MMTF fields as JSON, N, C-alpha, C and O atoms, coordinates in Angstrom:
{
  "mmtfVersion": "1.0.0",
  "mmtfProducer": "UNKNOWN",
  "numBonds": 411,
  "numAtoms": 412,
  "numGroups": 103,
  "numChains": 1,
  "numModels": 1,
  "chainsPerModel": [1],
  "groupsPerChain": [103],
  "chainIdList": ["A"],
  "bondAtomList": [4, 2, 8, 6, 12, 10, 16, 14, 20, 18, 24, 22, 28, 26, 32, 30, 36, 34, 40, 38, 44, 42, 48, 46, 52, 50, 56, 54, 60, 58, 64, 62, 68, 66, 72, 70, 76, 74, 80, 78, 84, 82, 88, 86, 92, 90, 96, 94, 100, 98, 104, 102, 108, 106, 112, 110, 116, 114, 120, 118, 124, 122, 128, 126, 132, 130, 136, 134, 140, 138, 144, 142, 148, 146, 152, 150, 156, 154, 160, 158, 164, 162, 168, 166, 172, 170, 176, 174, 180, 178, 184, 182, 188, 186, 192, 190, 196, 194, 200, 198, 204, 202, 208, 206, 212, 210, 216, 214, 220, 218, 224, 222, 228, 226, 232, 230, 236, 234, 240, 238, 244, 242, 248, 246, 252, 250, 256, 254, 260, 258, 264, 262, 268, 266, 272, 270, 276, 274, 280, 278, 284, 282, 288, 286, 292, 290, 296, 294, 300, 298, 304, 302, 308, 306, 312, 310, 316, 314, 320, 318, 324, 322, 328, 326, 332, 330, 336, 334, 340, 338, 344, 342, 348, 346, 352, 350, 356, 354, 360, 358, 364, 362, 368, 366, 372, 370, 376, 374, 380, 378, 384, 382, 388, 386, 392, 390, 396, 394, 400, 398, 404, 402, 408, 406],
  "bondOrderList": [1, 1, 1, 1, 1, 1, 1, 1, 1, 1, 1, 1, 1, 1, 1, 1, 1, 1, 1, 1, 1, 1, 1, 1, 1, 1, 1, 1, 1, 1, 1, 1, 1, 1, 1, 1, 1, 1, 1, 1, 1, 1, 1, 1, 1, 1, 1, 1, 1, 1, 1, 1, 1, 1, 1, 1, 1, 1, 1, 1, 1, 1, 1, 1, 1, 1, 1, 1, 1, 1, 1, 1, 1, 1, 1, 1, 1, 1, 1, 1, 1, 1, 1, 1, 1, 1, 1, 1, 1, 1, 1, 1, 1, 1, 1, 1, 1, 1, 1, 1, 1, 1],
  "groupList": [{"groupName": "UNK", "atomNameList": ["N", "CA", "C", "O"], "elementList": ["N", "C", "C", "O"], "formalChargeList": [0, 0, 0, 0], "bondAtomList": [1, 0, 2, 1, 3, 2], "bondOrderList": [1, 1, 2], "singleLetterCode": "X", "chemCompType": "L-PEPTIDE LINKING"}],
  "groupTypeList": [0, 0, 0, 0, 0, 0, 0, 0, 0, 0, 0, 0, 0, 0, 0, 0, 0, 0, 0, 0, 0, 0, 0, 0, 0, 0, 0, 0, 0, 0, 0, 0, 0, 0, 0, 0, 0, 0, 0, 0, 0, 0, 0, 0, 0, 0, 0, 0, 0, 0, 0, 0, 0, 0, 0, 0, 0, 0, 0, 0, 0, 0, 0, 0, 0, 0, 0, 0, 0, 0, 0, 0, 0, 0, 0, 0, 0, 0, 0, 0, 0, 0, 0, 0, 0, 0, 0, 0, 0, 0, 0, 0, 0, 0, 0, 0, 0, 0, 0, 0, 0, 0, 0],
  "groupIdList": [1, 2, 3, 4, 5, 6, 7, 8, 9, 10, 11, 12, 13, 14, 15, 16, 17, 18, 19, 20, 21, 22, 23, 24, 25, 26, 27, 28, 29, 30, 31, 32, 33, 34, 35, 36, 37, 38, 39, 40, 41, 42, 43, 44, 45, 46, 47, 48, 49, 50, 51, 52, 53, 54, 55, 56, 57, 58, 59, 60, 61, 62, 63, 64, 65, 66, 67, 68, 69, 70, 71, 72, 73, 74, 75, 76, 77, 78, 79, 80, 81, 82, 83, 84, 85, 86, 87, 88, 89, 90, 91, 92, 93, 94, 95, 96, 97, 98, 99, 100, 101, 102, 103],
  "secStructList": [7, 7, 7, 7, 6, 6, 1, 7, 1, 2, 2, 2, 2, 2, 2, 2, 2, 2, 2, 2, 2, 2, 2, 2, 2, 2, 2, 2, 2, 1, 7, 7, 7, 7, 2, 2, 2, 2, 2, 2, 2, 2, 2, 2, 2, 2, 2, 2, 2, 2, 2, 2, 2, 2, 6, 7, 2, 2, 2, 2, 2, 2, 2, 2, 2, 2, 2, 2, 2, 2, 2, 2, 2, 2, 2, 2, 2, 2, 2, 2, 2, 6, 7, 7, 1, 2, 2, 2, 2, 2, 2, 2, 2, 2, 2, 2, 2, 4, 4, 4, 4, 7, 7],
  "xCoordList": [147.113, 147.658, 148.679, 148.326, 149.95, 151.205, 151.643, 151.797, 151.889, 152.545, 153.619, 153.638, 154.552, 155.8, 155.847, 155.99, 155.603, 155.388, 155.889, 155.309, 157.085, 157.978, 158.103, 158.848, 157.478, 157.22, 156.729, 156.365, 156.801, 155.737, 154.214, 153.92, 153.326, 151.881, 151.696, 151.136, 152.682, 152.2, 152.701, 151.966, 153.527, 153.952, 153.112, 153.301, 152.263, 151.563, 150.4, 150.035, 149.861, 148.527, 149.092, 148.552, 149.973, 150.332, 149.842, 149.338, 150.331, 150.715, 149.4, 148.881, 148.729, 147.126, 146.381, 145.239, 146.856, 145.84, 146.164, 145.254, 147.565, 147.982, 147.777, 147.892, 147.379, 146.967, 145.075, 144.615, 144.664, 142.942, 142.884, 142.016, 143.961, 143.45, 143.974, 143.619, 144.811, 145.095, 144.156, 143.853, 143.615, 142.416, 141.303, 140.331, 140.917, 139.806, 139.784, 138.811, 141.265, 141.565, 141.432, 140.62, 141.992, 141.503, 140.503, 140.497, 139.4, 138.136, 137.467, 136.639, 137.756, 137.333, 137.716, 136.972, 139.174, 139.997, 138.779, 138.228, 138.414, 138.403, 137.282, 136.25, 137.192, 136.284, 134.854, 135.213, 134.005, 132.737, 131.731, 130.587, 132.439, 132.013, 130.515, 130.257, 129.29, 128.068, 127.654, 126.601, 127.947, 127.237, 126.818, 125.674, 127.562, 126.848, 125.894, 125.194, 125.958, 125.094, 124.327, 123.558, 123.669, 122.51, 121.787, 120.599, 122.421, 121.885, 121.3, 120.236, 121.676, 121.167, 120.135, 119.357, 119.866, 118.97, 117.483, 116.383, 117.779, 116.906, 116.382, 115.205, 117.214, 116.291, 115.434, 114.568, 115.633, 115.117, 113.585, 112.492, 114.014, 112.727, 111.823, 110.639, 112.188, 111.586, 110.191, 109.057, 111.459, 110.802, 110.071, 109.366, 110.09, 108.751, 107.984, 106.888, 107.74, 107.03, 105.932, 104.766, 107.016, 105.964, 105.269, 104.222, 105.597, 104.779, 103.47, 102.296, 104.062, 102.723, 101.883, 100.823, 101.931, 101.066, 100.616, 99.496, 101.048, 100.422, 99.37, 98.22, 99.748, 98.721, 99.493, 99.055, 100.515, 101.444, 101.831, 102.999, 100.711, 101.249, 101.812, 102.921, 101.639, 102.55, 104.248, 105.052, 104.643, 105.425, 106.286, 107.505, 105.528, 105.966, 106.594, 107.812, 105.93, 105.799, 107.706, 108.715, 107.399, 108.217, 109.707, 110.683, 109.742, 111.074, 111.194, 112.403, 110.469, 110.948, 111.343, 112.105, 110.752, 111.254, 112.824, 113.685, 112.978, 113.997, 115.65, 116.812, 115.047, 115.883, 116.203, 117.289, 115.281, 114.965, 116.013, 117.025, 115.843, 116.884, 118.328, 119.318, 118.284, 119.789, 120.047, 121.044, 119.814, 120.059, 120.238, 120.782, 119.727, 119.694, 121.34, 122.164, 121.149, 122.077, 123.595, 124.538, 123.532, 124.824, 124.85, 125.841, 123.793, 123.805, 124.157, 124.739, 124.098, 124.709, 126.253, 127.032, 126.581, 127.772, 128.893, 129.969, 128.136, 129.12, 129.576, 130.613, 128.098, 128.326, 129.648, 130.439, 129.56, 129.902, 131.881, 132.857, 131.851, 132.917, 133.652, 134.849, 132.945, 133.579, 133.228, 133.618, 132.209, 132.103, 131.217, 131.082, 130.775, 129.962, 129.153, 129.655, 128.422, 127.359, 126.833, 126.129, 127.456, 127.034, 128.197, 128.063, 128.987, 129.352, 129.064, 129.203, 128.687, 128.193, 126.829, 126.692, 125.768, 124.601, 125.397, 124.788, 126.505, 126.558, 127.595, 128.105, 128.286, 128.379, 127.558, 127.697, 126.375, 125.369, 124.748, 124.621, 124.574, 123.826, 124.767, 124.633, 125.541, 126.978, 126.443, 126.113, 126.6, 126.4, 125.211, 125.091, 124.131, 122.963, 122.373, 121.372, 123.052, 122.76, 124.177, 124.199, 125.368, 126.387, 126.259, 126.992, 125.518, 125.334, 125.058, 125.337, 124.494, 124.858, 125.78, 125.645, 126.641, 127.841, 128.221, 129.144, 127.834, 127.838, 127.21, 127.161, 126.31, 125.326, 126.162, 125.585],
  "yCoordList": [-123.606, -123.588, -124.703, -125.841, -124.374, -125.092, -125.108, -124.126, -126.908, -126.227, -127.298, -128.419, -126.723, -127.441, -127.962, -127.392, -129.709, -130.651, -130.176, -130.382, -129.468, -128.95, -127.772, -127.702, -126.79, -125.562, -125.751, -126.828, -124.614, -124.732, -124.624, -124.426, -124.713, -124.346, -123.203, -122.886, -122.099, -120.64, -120.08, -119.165, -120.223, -119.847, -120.091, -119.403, -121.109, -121.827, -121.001, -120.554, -120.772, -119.731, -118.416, -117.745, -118.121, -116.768, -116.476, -115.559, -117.849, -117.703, -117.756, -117.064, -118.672, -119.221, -118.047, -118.042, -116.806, -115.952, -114.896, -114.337, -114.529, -114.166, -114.152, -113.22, -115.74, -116.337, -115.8, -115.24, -116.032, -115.652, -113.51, -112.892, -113.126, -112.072, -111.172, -110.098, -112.129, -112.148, -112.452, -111.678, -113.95, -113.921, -113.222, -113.857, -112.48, -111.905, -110.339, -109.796, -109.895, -108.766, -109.234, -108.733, -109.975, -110.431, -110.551, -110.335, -111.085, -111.31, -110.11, -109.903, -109.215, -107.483, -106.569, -105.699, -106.828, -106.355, -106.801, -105.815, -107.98, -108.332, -107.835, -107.697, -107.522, -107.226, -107.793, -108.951, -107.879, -108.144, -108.172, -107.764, -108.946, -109.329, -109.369, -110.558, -108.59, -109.559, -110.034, -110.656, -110.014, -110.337, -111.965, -112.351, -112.593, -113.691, -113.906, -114.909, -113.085, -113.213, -113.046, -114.005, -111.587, -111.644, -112.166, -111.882, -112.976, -114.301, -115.181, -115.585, -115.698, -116.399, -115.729, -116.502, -114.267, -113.422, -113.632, -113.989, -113.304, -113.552, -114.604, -114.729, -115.457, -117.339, -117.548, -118.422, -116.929, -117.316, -115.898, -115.814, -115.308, -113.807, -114.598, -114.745, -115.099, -115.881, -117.388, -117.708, -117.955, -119.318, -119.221, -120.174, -117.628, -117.234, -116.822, -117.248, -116.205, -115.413, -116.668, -116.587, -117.79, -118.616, -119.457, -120.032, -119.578, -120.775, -119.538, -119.718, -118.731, -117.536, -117.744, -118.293, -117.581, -117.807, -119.045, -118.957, -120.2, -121.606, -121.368, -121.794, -120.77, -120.869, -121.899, -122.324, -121.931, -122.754, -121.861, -121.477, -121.398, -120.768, -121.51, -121.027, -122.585, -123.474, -123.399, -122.73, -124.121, -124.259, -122.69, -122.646, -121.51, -120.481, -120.138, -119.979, -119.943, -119.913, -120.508, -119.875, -122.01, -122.984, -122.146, -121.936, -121.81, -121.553, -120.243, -120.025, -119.078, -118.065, -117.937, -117.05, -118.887, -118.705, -119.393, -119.02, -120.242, -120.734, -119.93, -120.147, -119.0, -117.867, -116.831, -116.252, -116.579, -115.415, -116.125, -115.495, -117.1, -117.543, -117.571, -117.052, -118.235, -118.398, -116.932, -116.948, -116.166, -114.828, -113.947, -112.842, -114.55, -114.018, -114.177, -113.47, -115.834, -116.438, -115.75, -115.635, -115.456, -115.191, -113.397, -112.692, -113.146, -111.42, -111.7, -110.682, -112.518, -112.517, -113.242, -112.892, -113.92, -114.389, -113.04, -112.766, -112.362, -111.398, -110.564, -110.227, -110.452, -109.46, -109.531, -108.66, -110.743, -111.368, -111.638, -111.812, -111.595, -111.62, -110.317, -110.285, -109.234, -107.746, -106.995, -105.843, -107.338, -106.189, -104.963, -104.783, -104.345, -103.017, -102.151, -101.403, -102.17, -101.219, -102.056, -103.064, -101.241, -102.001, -103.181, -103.394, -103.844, -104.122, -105.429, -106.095, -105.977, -106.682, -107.147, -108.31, -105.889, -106.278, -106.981, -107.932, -106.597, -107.6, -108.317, -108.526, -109.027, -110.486, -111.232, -112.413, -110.852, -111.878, -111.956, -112.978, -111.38, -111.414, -112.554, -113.778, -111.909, -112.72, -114.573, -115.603, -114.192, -116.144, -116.68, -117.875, -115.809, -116.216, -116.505, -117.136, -116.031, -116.105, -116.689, -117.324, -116.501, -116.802, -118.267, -118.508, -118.892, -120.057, -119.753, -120.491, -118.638, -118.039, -117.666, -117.032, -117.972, -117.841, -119.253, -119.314, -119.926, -121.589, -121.497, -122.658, -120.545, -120.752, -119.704, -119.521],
  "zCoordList": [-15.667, -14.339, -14.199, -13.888, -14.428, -14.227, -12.775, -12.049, -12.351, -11.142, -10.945, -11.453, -10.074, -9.605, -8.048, -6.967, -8.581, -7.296, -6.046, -4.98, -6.176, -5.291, -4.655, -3.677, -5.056, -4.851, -3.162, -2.692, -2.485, -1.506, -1.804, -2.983, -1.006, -1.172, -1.732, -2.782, -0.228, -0.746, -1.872, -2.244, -2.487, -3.531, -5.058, -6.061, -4.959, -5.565, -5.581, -6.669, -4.711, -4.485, -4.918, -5.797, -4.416, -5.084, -6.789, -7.438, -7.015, -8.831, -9.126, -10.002, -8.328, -8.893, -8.647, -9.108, -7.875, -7.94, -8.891, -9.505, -9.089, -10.047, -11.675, -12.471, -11.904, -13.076, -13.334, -14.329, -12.635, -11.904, -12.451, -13.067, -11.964, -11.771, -13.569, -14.057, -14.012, -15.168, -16.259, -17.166, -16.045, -17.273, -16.536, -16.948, -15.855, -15.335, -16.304, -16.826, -16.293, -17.061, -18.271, -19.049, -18.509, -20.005, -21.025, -22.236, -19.934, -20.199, -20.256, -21.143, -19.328, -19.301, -20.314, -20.767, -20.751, -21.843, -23.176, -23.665, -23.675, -24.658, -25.47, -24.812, -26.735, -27.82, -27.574, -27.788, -27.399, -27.788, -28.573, -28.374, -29.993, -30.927, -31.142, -31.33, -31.213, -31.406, -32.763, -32.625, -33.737, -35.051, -34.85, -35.088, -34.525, -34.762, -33.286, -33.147, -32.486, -31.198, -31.679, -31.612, -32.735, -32.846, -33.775, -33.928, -34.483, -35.219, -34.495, -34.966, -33.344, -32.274, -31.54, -30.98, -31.356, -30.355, -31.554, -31.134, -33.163, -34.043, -34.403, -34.739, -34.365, -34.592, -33.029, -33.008, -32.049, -30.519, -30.809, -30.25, -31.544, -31.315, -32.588, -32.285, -33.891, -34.807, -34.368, -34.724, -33.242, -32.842, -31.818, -31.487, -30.845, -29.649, -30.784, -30.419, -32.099, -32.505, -33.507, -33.892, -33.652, -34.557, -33.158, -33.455, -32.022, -31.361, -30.584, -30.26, -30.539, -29.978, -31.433, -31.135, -32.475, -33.565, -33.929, -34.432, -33.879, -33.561, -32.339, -32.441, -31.345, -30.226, -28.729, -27.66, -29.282, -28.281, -27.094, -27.03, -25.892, -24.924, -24.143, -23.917, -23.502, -22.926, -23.457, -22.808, -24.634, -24.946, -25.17, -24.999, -25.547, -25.255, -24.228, -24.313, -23.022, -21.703, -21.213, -20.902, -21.381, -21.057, -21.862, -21.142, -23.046, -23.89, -23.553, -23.47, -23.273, -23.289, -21.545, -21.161, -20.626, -19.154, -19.111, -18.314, -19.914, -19.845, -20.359, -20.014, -21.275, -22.298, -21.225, -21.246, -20.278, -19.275, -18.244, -17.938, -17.838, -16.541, -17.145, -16.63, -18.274, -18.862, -18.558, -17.836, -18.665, -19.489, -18.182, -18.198, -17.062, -15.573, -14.849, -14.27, -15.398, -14.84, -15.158, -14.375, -16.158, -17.284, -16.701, -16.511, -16.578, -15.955, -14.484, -14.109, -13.531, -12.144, -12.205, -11.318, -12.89, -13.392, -13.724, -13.192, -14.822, -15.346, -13.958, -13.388, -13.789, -12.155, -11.169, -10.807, -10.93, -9.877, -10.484, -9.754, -11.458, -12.095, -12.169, -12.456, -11.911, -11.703, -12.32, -12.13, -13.485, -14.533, -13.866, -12.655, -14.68, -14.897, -15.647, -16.485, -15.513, -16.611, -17.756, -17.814, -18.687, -20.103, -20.322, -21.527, -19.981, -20.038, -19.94, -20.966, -18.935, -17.927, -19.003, -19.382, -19.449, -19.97, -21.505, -21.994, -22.119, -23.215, -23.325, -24.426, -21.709, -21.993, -21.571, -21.89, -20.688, -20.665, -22.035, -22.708, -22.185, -24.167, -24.504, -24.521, -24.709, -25.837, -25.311, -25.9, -24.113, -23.273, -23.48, -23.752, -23.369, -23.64, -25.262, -25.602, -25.823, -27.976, -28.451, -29.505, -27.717, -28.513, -29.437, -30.396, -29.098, -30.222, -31.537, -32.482, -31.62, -32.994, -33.722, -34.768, -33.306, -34.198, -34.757, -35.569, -34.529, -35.327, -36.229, -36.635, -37.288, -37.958, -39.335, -40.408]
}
């Protein structure tokens, strides 16, 4: 977001919504890569599956509520951002595992 000291205000908002409604398409436009998401969805289904077998319901409890809100959060986000359908269900994924792609 470039702007010119001099410009008026409104002209300024114009662009800024302009710019907004641009990466919004963008973001809608774009590929949705998951391979390395679900590298991240599998180390998180691995590490509920070994602390349920330790006997760690607490700590279960605690990590998988926390996976569940992220994962809420990132699904009212997408929402709220314009998407739709399936769409919507895998960029919250993508936000919620995308750390898997570091691995």
């Amino acid at each position: 977001m470039n702007f010119d000291e001099n410009e008026p205000q409104s002209v300024r908002e114009e662009r800024f919504v302009a710019e907004r409604v641009e990466r919004r398409a963008a973001r809608k436009a774009a590929s949705l890569d998951s391979r390395g998401v679900h590298l991240g969805a599998v180390i998180v289904t691995v590490a509920l599956v070994l602390l349920s077998w330790c006997g760690k319901l607490a700590a279960l409890g605690i990590v998988s509520g926390v996976i569940l809100l992220w994962f809420a959060a990132a699904l009212a986000w997408a929402y709220a951002d314009g998407g739709e359908g399936r769409h919507v269900l895998q960029r919250a994924y993508n936000v919620t595992f995308g750390w898997g792609d570091g691995f």
